[in-house]
Coordinates of C-alpha atoms in Angstrom, one line a residue:
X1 CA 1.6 64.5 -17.9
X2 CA -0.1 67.7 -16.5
X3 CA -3.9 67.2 -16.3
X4 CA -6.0 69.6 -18.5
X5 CA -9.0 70.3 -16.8
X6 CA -12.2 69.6 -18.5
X7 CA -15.4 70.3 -18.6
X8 CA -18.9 68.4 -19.1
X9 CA -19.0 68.8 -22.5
X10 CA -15.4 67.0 -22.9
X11 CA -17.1 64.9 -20.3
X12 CA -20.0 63.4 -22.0
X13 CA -17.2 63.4 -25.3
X14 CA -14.6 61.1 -23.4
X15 CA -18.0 58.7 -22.2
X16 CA -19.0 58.1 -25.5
X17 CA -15.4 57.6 -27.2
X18 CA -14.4 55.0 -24.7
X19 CA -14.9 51.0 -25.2
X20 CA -19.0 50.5 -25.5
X21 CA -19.7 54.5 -25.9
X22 CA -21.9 55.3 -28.6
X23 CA -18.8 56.7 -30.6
X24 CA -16.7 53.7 -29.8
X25 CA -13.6 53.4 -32.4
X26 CA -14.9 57.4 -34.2
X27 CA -12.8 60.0 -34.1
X28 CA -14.3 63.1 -32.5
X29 CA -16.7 65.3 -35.7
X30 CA -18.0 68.4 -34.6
X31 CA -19.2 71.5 -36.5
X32 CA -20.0 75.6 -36.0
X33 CA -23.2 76.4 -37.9
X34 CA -23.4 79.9 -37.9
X35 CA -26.8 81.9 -40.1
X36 CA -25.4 84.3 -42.9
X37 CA -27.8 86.9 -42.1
X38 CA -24.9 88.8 -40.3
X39 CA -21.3 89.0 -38.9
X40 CA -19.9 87.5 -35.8
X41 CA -20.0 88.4 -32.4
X42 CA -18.4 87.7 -29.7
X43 CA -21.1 85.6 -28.2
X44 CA -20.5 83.4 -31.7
X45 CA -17.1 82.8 -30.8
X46 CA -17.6 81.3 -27.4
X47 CA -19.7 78.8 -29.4
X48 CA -16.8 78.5 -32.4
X49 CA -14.2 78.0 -29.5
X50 CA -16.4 75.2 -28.1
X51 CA -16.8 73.6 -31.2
X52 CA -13.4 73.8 -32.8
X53 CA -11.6 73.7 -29.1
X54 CA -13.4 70.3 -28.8
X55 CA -12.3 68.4 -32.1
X56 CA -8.9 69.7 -31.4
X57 CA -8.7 68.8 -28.1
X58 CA -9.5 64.8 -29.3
X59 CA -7.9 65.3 -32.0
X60 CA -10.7 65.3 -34.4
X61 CA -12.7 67.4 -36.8
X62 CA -14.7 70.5 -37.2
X63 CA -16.6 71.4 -40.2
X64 CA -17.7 75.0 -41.0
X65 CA -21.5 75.1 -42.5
X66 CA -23.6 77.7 -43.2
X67 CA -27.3 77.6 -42.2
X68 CA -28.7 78.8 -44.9
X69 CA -32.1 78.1 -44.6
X70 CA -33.9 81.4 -44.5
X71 CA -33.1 83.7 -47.2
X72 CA -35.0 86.5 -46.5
X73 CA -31.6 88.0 -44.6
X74 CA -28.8 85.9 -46.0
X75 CA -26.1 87.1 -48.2
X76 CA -23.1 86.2 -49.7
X77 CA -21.3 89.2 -47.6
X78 CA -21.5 88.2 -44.7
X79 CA -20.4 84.3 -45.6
X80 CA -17.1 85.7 -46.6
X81 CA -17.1 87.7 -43.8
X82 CA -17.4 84.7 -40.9
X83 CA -14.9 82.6 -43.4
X84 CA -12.4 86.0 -42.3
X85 CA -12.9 85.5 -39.0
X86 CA -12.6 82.2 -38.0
X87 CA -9.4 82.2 -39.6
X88 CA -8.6 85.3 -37.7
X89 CA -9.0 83.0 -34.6
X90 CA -6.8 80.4 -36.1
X91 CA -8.7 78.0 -36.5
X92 CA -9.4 75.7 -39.6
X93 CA -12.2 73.5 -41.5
X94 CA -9.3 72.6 -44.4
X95 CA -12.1 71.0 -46.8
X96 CA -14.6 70.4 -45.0
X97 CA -17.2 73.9 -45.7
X98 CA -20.5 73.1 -46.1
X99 CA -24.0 74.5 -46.7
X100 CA -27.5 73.6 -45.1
X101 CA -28.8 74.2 -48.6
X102 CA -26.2 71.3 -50.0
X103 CA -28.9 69.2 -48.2
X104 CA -32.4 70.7 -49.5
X105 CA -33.0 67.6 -52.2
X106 CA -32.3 65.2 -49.0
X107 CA -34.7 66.8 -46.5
X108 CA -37.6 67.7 -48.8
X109 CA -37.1 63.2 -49.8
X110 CA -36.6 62.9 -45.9
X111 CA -40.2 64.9 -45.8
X112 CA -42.0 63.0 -48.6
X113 CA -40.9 59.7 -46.3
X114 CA -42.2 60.8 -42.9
X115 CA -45.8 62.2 -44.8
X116 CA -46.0 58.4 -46.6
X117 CA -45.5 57.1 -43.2
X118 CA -48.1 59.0 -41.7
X119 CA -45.4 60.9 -39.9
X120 CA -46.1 64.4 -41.2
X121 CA -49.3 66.0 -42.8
X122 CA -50.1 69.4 -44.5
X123 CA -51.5 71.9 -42.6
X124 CA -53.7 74.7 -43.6
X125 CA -53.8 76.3 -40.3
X126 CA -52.4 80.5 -40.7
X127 CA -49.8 80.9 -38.3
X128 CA -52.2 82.8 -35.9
X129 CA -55.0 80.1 -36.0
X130 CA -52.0 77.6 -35.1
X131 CA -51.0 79.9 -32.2
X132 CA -54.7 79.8 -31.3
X133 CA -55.0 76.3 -31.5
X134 CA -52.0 75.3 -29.6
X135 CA -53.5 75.0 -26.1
X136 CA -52.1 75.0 -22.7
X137 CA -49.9 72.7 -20.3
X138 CA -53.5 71.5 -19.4
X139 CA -55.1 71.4 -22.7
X140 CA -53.6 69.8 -25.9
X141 CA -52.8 71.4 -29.3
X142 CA -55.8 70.6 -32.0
X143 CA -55.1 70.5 -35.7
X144 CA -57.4 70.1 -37.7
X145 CA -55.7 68.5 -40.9
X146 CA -53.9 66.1 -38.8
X147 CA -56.0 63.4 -40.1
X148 CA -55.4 64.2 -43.8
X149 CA -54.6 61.1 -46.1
X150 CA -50.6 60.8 -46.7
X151 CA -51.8 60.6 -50.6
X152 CA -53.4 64.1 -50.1
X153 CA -50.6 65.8 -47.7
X154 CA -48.1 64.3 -50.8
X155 CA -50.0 66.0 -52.9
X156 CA -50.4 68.9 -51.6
X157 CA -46.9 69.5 -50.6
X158 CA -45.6 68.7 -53.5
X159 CA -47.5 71.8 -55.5
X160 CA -46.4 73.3 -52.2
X161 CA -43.0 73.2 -54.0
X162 CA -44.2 74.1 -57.0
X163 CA -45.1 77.5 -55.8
X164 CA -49.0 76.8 -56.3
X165 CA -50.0 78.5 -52.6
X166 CA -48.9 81.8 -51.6
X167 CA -47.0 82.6 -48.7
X168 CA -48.3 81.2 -45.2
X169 CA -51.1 79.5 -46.9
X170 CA -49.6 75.6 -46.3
X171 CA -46.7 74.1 -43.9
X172 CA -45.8 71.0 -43.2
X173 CA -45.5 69.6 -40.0
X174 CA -44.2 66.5 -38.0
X175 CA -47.3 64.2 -36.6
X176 CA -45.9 63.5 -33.1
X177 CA -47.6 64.3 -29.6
X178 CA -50.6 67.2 -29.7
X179 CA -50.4 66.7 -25.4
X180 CA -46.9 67.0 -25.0
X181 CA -46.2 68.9 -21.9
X182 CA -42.7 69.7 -24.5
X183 CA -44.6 72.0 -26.9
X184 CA -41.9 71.8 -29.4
X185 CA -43.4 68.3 -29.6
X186 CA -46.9 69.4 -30.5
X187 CA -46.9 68.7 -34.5
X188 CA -43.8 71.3 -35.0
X189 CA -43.8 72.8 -38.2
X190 CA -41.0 71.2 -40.8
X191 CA -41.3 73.1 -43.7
X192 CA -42.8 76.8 -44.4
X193 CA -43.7 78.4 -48.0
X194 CA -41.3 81.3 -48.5
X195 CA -40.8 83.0 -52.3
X196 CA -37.6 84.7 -51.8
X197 CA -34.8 84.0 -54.0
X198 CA -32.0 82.0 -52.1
X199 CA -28.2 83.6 -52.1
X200 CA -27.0 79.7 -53.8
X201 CA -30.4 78.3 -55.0
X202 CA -31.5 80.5 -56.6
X203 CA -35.6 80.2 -57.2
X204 CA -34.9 76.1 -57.2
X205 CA -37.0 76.6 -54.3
X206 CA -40.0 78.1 -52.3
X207 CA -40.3 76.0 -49.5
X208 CA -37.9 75.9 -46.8
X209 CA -36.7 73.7 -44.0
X210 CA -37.3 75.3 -40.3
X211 CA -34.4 74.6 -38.6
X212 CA -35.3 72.0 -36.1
X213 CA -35.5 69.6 -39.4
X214 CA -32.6 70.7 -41.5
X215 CA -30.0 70.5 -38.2
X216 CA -30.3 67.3 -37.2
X217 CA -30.3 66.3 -41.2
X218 CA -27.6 68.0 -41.9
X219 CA -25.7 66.6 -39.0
X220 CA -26.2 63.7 -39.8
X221 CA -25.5 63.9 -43.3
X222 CA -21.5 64.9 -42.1
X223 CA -21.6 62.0 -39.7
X224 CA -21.2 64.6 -36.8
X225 CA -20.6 62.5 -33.8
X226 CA -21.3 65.6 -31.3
X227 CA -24.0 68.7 -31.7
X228 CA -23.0 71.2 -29.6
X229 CA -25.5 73.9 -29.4
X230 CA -26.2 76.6 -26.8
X231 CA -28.9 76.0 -24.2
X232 CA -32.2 77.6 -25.7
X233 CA -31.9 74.3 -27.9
X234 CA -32.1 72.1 -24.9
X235 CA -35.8 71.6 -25.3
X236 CA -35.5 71.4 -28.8
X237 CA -33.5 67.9 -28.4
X238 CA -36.3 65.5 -28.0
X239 CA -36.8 66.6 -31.3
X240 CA -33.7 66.9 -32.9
X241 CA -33.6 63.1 -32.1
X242 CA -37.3 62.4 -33.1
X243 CA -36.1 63.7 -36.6
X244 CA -32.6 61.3 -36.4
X245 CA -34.6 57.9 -35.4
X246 CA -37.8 58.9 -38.0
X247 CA -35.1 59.7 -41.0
X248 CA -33.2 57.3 -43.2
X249 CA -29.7 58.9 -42.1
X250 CA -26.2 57.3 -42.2
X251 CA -26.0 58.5 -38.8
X252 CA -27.1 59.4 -35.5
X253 CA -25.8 62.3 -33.5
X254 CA -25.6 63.8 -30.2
X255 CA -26.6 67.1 -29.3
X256 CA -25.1 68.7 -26.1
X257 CA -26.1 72.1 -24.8
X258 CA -24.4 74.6 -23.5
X259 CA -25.1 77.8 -21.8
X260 CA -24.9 81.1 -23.8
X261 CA -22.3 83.9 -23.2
X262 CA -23.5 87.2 -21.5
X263 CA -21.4 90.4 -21.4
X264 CA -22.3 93.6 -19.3
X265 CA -23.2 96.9 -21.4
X266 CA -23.5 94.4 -24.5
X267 CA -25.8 93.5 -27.2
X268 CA -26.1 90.1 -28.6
X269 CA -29.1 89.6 -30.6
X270 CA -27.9 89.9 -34.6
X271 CA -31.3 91.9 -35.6
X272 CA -30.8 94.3 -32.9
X273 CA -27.0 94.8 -33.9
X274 CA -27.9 94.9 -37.9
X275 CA -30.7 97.7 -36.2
X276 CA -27.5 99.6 -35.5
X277 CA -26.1 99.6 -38.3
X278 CA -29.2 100.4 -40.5
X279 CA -29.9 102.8 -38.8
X280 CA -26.1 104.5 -39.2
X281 CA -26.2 104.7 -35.0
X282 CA -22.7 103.2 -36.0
X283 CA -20.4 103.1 -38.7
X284 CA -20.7 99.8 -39.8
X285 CA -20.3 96.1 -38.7
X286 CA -16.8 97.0 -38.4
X287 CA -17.6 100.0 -35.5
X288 CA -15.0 99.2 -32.6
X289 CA -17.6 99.8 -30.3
X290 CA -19.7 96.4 -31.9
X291 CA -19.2 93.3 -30.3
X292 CA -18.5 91.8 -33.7
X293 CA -15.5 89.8 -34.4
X294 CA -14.7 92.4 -37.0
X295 CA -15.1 95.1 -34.9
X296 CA -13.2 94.1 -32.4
X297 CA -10.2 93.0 -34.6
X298 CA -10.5 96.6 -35.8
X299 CA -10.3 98.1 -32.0
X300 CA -7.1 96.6 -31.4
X301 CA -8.3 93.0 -29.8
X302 CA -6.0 89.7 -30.9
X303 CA -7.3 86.1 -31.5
X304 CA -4.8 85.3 -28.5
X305 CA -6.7 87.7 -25.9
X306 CA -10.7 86.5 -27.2
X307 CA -9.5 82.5 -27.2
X308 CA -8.4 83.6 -23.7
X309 CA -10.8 85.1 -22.4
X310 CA -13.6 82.2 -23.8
X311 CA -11.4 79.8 -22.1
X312 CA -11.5 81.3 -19.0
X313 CA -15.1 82.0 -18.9
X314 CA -15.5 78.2 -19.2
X315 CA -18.6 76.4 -20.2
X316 CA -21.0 76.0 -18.2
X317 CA -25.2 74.6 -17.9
X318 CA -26.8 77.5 -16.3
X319 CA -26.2 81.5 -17.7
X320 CA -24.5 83.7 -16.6
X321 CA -22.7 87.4 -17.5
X322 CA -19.3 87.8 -17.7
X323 CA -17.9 91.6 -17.1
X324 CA -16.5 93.2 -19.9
X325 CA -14.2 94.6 -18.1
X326 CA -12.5 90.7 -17.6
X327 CA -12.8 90.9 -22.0
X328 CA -10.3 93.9 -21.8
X329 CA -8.0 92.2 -18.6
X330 CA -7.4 89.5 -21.3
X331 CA -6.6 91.9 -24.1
X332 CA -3.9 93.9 -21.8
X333 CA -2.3 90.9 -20.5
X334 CA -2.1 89.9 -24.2
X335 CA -0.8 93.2 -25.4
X336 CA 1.2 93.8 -22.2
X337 CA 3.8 91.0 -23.6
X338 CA 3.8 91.6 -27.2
X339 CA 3.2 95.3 -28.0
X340 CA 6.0 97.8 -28.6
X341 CA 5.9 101.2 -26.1
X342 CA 5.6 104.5 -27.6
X343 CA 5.3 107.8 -26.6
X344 CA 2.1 109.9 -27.6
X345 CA 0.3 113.0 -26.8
X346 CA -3.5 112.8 -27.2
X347 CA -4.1 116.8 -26.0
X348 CA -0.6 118.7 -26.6
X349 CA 1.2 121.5 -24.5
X350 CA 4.1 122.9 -25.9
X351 CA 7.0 122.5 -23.3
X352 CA 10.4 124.6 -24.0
X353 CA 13.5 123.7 -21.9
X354 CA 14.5 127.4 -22.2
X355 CA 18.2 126.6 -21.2
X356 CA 18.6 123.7 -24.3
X357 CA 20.5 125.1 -27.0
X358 CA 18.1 126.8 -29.8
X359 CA 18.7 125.1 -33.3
X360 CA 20.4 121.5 -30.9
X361 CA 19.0 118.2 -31.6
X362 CA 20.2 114.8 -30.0
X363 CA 19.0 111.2 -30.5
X364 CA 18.3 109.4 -27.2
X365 CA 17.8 105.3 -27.0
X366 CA 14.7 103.9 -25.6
X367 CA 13.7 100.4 -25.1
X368 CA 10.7 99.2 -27.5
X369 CA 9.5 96.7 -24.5
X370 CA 11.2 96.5 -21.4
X371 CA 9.1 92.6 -21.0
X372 CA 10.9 91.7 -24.2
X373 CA 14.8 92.6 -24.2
X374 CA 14.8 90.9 -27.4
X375 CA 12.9 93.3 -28.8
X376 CA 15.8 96.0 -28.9
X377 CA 15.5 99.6 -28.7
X378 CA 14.9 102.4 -31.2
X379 CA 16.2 106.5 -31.3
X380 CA 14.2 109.4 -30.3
X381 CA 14.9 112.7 -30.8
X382 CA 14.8 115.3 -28.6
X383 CA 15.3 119.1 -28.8
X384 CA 14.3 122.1 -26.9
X385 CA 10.2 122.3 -28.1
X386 CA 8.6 119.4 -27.4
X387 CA 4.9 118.1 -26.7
X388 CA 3.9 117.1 -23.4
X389 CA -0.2 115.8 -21.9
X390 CA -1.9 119.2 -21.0
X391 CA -2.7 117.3 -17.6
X392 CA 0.6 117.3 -16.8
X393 CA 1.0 120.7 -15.8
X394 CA -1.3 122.2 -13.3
X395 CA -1.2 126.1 -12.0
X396 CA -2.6 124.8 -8.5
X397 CA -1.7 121.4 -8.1
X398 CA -3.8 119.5 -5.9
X399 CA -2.8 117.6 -3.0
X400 CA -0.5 114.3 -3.9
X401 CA 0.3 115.5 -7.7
X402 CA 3.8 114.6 -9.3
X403 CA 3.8 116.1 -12.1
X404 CA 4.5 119.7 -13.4
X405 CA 3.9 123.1 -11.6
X406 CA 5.9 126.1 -11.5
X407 CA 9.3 124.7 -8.7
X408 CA 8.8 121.4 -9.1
X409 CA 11.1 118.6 -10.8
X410 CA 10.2 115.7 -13.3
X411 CA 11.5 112.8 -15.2
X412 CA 11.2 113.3 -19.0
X413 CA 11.1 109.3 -20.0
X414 CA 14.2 108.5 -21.0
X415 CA 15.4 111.6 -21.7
X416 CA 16.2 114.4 -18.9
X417 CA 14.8 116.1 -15.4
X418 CA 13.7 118.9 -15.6
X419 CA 12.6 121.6 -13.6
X420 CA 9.2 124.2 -14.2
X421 CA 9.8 127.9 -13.9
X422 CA 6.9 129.4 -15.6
X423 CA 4.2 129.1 -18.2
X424 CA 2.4 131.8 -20.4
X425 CA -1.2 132.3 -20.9
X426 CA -3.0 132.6 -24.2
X427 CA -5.9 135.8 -24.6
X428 CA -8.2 133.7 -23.8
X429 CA -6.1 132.6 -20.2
X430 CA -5.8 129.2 -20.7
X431 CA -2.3 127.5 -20.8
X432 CA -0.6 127.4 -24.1
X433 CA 2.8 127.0 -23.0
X434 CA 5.0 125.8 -19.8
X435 CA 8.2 126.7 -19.6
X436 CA 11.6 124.4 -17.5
X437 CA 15.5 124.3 -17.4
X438 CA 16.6 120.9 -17.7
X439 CA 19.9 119.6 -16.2
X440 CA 22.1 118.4 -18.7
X441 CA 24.1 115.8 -16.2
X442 CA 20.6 113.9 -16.0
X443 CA 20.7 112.7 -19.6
X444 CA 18.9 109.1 -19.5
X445 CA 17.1 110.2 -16.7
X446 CA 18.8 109.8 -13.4
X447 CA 20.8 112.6 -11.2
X448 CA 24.2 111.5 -10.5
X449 CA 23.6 113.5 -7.0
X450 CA 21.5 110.9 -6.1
X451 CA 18.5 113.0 -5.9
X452 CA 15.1 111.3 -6.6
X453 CA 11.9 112.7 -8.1
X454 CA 8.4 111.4 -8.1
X455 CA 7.3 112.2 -11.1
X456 CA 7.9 111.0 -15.0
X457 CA 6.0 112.0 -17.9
X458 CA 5.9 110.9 -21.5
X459 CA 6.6 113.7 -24.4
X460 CA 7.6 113.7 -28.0
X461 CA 10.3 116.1 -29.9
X462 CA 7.9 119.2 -31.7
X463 CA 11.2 118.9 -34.3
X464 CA 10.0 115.3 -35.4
X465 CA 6.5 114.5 -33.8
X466 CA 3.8 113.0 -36.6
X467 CA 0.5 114.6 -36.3
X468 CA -2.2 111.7 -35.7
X469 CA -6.2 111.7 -35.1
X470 CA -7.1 109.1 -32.1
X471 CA -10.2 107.7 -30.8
X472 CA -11.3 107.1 -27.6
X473 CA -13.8 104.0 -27.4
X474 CA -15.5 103.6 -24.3
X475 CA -18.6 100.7 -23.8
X476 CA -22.0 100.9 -27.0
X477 CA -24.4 101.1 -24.2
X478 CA -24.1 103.2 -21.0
X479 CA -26.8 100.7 -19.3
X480 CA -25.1 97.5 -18.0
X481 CA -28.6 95.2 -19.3
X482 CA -29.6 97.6 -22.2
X483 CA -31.2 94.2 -23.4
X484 CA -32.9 93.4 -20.4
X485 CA -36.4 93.7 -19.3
X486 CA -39.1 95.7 -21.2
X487 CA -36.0 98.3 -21.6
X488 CA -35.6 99.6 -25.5
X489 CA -32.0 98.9 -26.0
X490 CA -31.7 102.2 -28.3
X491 CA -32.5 104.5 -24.8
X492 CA -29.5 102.6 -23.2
X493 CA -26.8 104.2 -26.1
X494 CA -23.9 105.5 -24.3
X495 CA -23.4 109.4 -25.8
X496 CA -19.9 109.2 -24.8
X497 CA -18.8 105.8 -26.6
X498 CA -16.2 107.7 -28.7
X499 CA -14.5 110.9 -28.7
X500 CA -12.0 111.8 -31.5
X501 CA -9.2 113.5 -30.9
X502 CA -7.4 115.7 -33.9
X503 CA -4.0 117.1 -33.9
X504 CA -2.7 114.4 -31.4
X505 CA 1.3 114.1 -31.4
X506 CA 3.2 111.0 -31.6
X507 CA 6.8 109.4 -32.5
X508 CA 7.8 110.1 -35.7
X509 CA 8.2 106.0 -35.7
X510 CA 4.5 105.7 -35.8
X511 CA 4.3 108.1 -39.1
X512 CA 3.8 105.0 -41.5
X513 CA 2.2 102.7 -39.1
X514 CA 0.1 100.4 -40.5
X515 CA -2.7 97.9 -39.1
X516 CA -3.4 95.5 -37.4
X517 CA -0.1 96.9 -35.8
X518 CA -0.6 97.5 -31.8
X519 CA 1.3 99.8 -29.6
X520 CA 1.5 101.0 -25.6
X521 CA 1.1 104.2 -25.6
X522 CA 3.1 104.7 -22.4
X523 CA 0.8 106.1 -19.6
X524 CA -2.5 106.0 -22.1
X525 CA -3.5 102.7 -22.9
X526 CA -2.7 100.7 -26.0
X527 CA -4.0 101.7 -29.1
X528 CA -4.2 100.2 -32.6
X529 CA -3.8 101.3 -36.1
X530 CA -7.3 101.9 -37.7
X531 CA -7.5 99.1 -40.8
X532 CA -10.0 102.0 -42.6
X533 CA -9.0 105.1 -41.8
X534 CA -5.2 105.5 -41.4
X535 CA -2.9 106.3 -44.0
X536 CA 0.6 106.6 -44.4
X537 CA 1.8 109.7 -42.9
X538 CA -1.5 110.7 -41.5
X539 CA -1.9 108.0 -38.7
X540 CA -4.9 107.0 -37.3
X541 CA -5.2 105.0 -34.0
X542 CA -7.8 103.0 -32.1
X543 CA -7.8 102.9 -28.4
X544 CA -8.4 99.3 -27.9
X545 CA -8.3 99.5 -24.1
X546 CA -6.9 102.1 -21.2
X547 CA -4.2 101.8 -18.7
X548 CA -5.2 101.4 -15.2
X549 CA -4.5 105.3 -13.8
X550 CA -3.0 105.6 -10.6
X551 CA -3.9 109.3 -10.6
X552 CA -7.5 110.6 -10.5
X553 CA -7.9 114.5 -10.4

């Protein structure tokens, strides 16, 4: 059998599976805890192929649950909308969804334990007097309620529930090292005070877990056998298994870390995205130019191409960034194999063979993908107006070009070579039409002289052509780090991140299109029907990524 490379996470997995691991005789139980304070990205789905790549891999589980333990951003919204997504991917959690808040009753009883074991106290420190008091790698952390009774912190944290104190007047926190050189160690706070009506709660509560607590509860709850979390957690462990060996839980966890994905000319953080949107800097969540999982779908990007391209960045310990250029490699070798050619014409020229018949039409036969003979061929018409790209005709060609100019000989794709005589300026002297004589013995595109020309350009029948409106995506942020340093990611926008283009020409094929349906456009790129915009008989398409040009003007 072929060995499937690993890496330390499958490592550490196969260690604690095998005969005296700590996992001996368990199947494999991993989970993707994602906040519903926003939607995907595609930093979240490194994470979601980790954890949903590893239970598959060991032929185990995965559950979905949603950390739900701050309300003050989470909604209902955006729950359905990561459910969307990770099916999207194709993966599943059959019935295993879950929510942190499925476990509130168990960690507020897990907090009344510690506090009667003198294991967790109330503090009445604000959260600036606790920064205050928090001393250095030299000095250690003071608190002055640390010595409170457990009958008093009880007390007091039960009215805390009860909604007695306002906000930021009480929290509770764990009673474990005040000179840890680990200052997540130093008496962490476990719960905070927070009156904000929860999206599944309701106001059953006003205290709420901090996350350090309610993860390793909640794990353990599910009897996940492996945590995987990305690296900023790695100091957080020694408490994550404080909380496991101080709580009665029916199990006992491991958490592995794992370092975060970076992409250039990106934006990761959720606030900073949901700043975007706010804001109206882009159209939504959904924008093609987000690094959402929804925005990307809409761009034209398939599960195959982002499991790809997460697999191939690996996992690793240390950070790193990843070129976003090697996101959109994996898309085109994805799309390269599966989507159907067309011909379009983003910025028309009318072209007249001047010696084709007026009033003749013919239907030529074109193949849909020449990588998949399977995938047949269709007919295109062709008459003696069509469309062609205004860059392929120059006045003055420059040294080295192929294309049209007055004397010269082209391929029309699939259709006929043709030869430029002319072209006739508008009032204003630009080019508004270019004028050729075709040789009718060339039909399918090759001279039965033998004679070879260098050029072939793409073009589609003015008789039958579909007008469309296409966009042009290009990177959010014009800066490679617009997140790094003191830099103010909004400065970093990139002005020319899309350009819409009306009265664009395409295949009369394309006239009902309909998304998530991807095409080549042959020469341009590949390019996706919009999910929002497009209707039937008034197309819209997506550039989801270009073409590598072999021309530059």
């Amino acid at each position: 059998m072929e060995e499937v490379s690993k890496n330390f996470i499958h490592t550490f997995v196969e260690e604690d599976i095998a005969p005296g691991g700590r996992f001996e005789g368990m199947k494999v139980h991993t989970r993707f805890p994602p906040e519903p304070n926003g939607y995907l990205h595609i930093g979240h789905c490194k994470a979601l192929c980790i954890d949903f790549g590893t239970a598959e891999k060991y032929g185990g589980m995965c559950n979905l649950r949603m950390d739900d333990t701050n309300p003050t951003k989470e909604d209902t919204e955006y729950v359905d909308a990561i459910q969307q997504d990770i099916k999207w991917l194709g993966f599943t959690w059959d019935d295993r969804f879950f929510y942190a808040s499925d476990y509130f009753d168990k960690m507020y009883e897990c907090a009344e334990d510690l506090i009667r074991r003198g294991l967790a106290y109330v503090c009445t420190l604000t959260a600036e007097q606790m920064h205050e008091y928090r001393g250095d790698v030299n000095t250690p952390a003071r608190s002055p309620g640390r010595d409170r009774p457990a009958e008093e912190s009880l007390a007091l944290f039960c009215r805390m529930k009860n909604g007695e104190f306002p906000d930021g007047a009480m929290t509770l926190r764990a009673k474990i090292d005040l000179a840890s050189g680990n200052f997540n160690l130093r008496d962490p706070v476990l719960y905070r005070i927070n009156h904000m009506r929860h999206h599944r709660t309701g106001d059953k509560w006003c205290i709420y877990p901090m996350y350090d607590f309610a993860h390793p509860i909640e794990d353990a709850m599910e009897h996940i056998t492996h945590s995987l979390c990305s690296l900023e957690f790695e100091d957080h462990r020694p408490l994550y298994d404080w909380v496991v060996d101080n709580c009665d839980l029916p199990s006992k966890p491991r958490q592995i870390e794992f370092a975060r994905l970076g992409i250039d000319h990106t934006i990761m953080s959720k606030r900073k995205l949901r700043q975007l949107v706010e804001e109206g800097l882009v159209s939504g969540w959904d924008d093609p130019r987000m690094p959402t999982l929804c925005g990307l779908r809409r761009r034209g990007y398939t599960p195959a191409s982002i499991r790809n391209f997460c697999e191939r960045v690996g996992v690793a310990k240390a950070a790193s960034t990843v070129e976003y250029s090697f996101l959109e490699h994996c898309l085109r070798e994805d799309l390269n194999e599966s989507a159907p050619r067309v011909m379009a014409v983003l910025r028309p020229i009318k072209l007249t063979i001047t010696n084709y018949p007026e009033g003749k039409s013919e239907e030529l036969e074109i193949e849909n993908n020449p990588r998949k003979p399977e995938a047949g061929t269709r007919k295109i018409t062709f008459s003696r107006n069509l469309w062609i790209e205004s860059e392929d005709f120059m006045e003055e060609p420059v040294k080295k070009y192929n294309r049209l100019y007055v004397g010269n000989e082209v391929r029309l794709k699939s259709a006929y070579l043709v030869k430029c005589t002319g072209f006739v300026k508008d009032e204003a002297g630009n080019i508004a039409e270019v004028l050729a004589e075709y040789d009718p013995e060339t039909r399918g595109g090759d001279a039965p002289d033998g004679r070879k020309v260098r050029g072939t350009i793409h073009w589609v029948d003015a008789a039958t052509a579909t007008e469309a409106e296409v966009r042009l995506y290009d990177n959010l942020f014009a800066d490679p780090e617009p997140d790094g340093g003191d830099k103010n990611f909004l400065d970093c926008l990139n002005p020319g991140s899309l350009e819409v283009l009306k009265g664009c020409k395409v295949e009369n094929s394309l006239k009902d299109a309909a998304a998530p349906a991807s095409y080549q456009f042959l020469r341009l790129g590949y390019f996706a029907v919009d999910s929002v915009d497009s209707r039937p008989g008034a197309p819209v398409f997506n550039r989801a990524v270009a073409l590598k040009d072999s021309f530059k003007a």
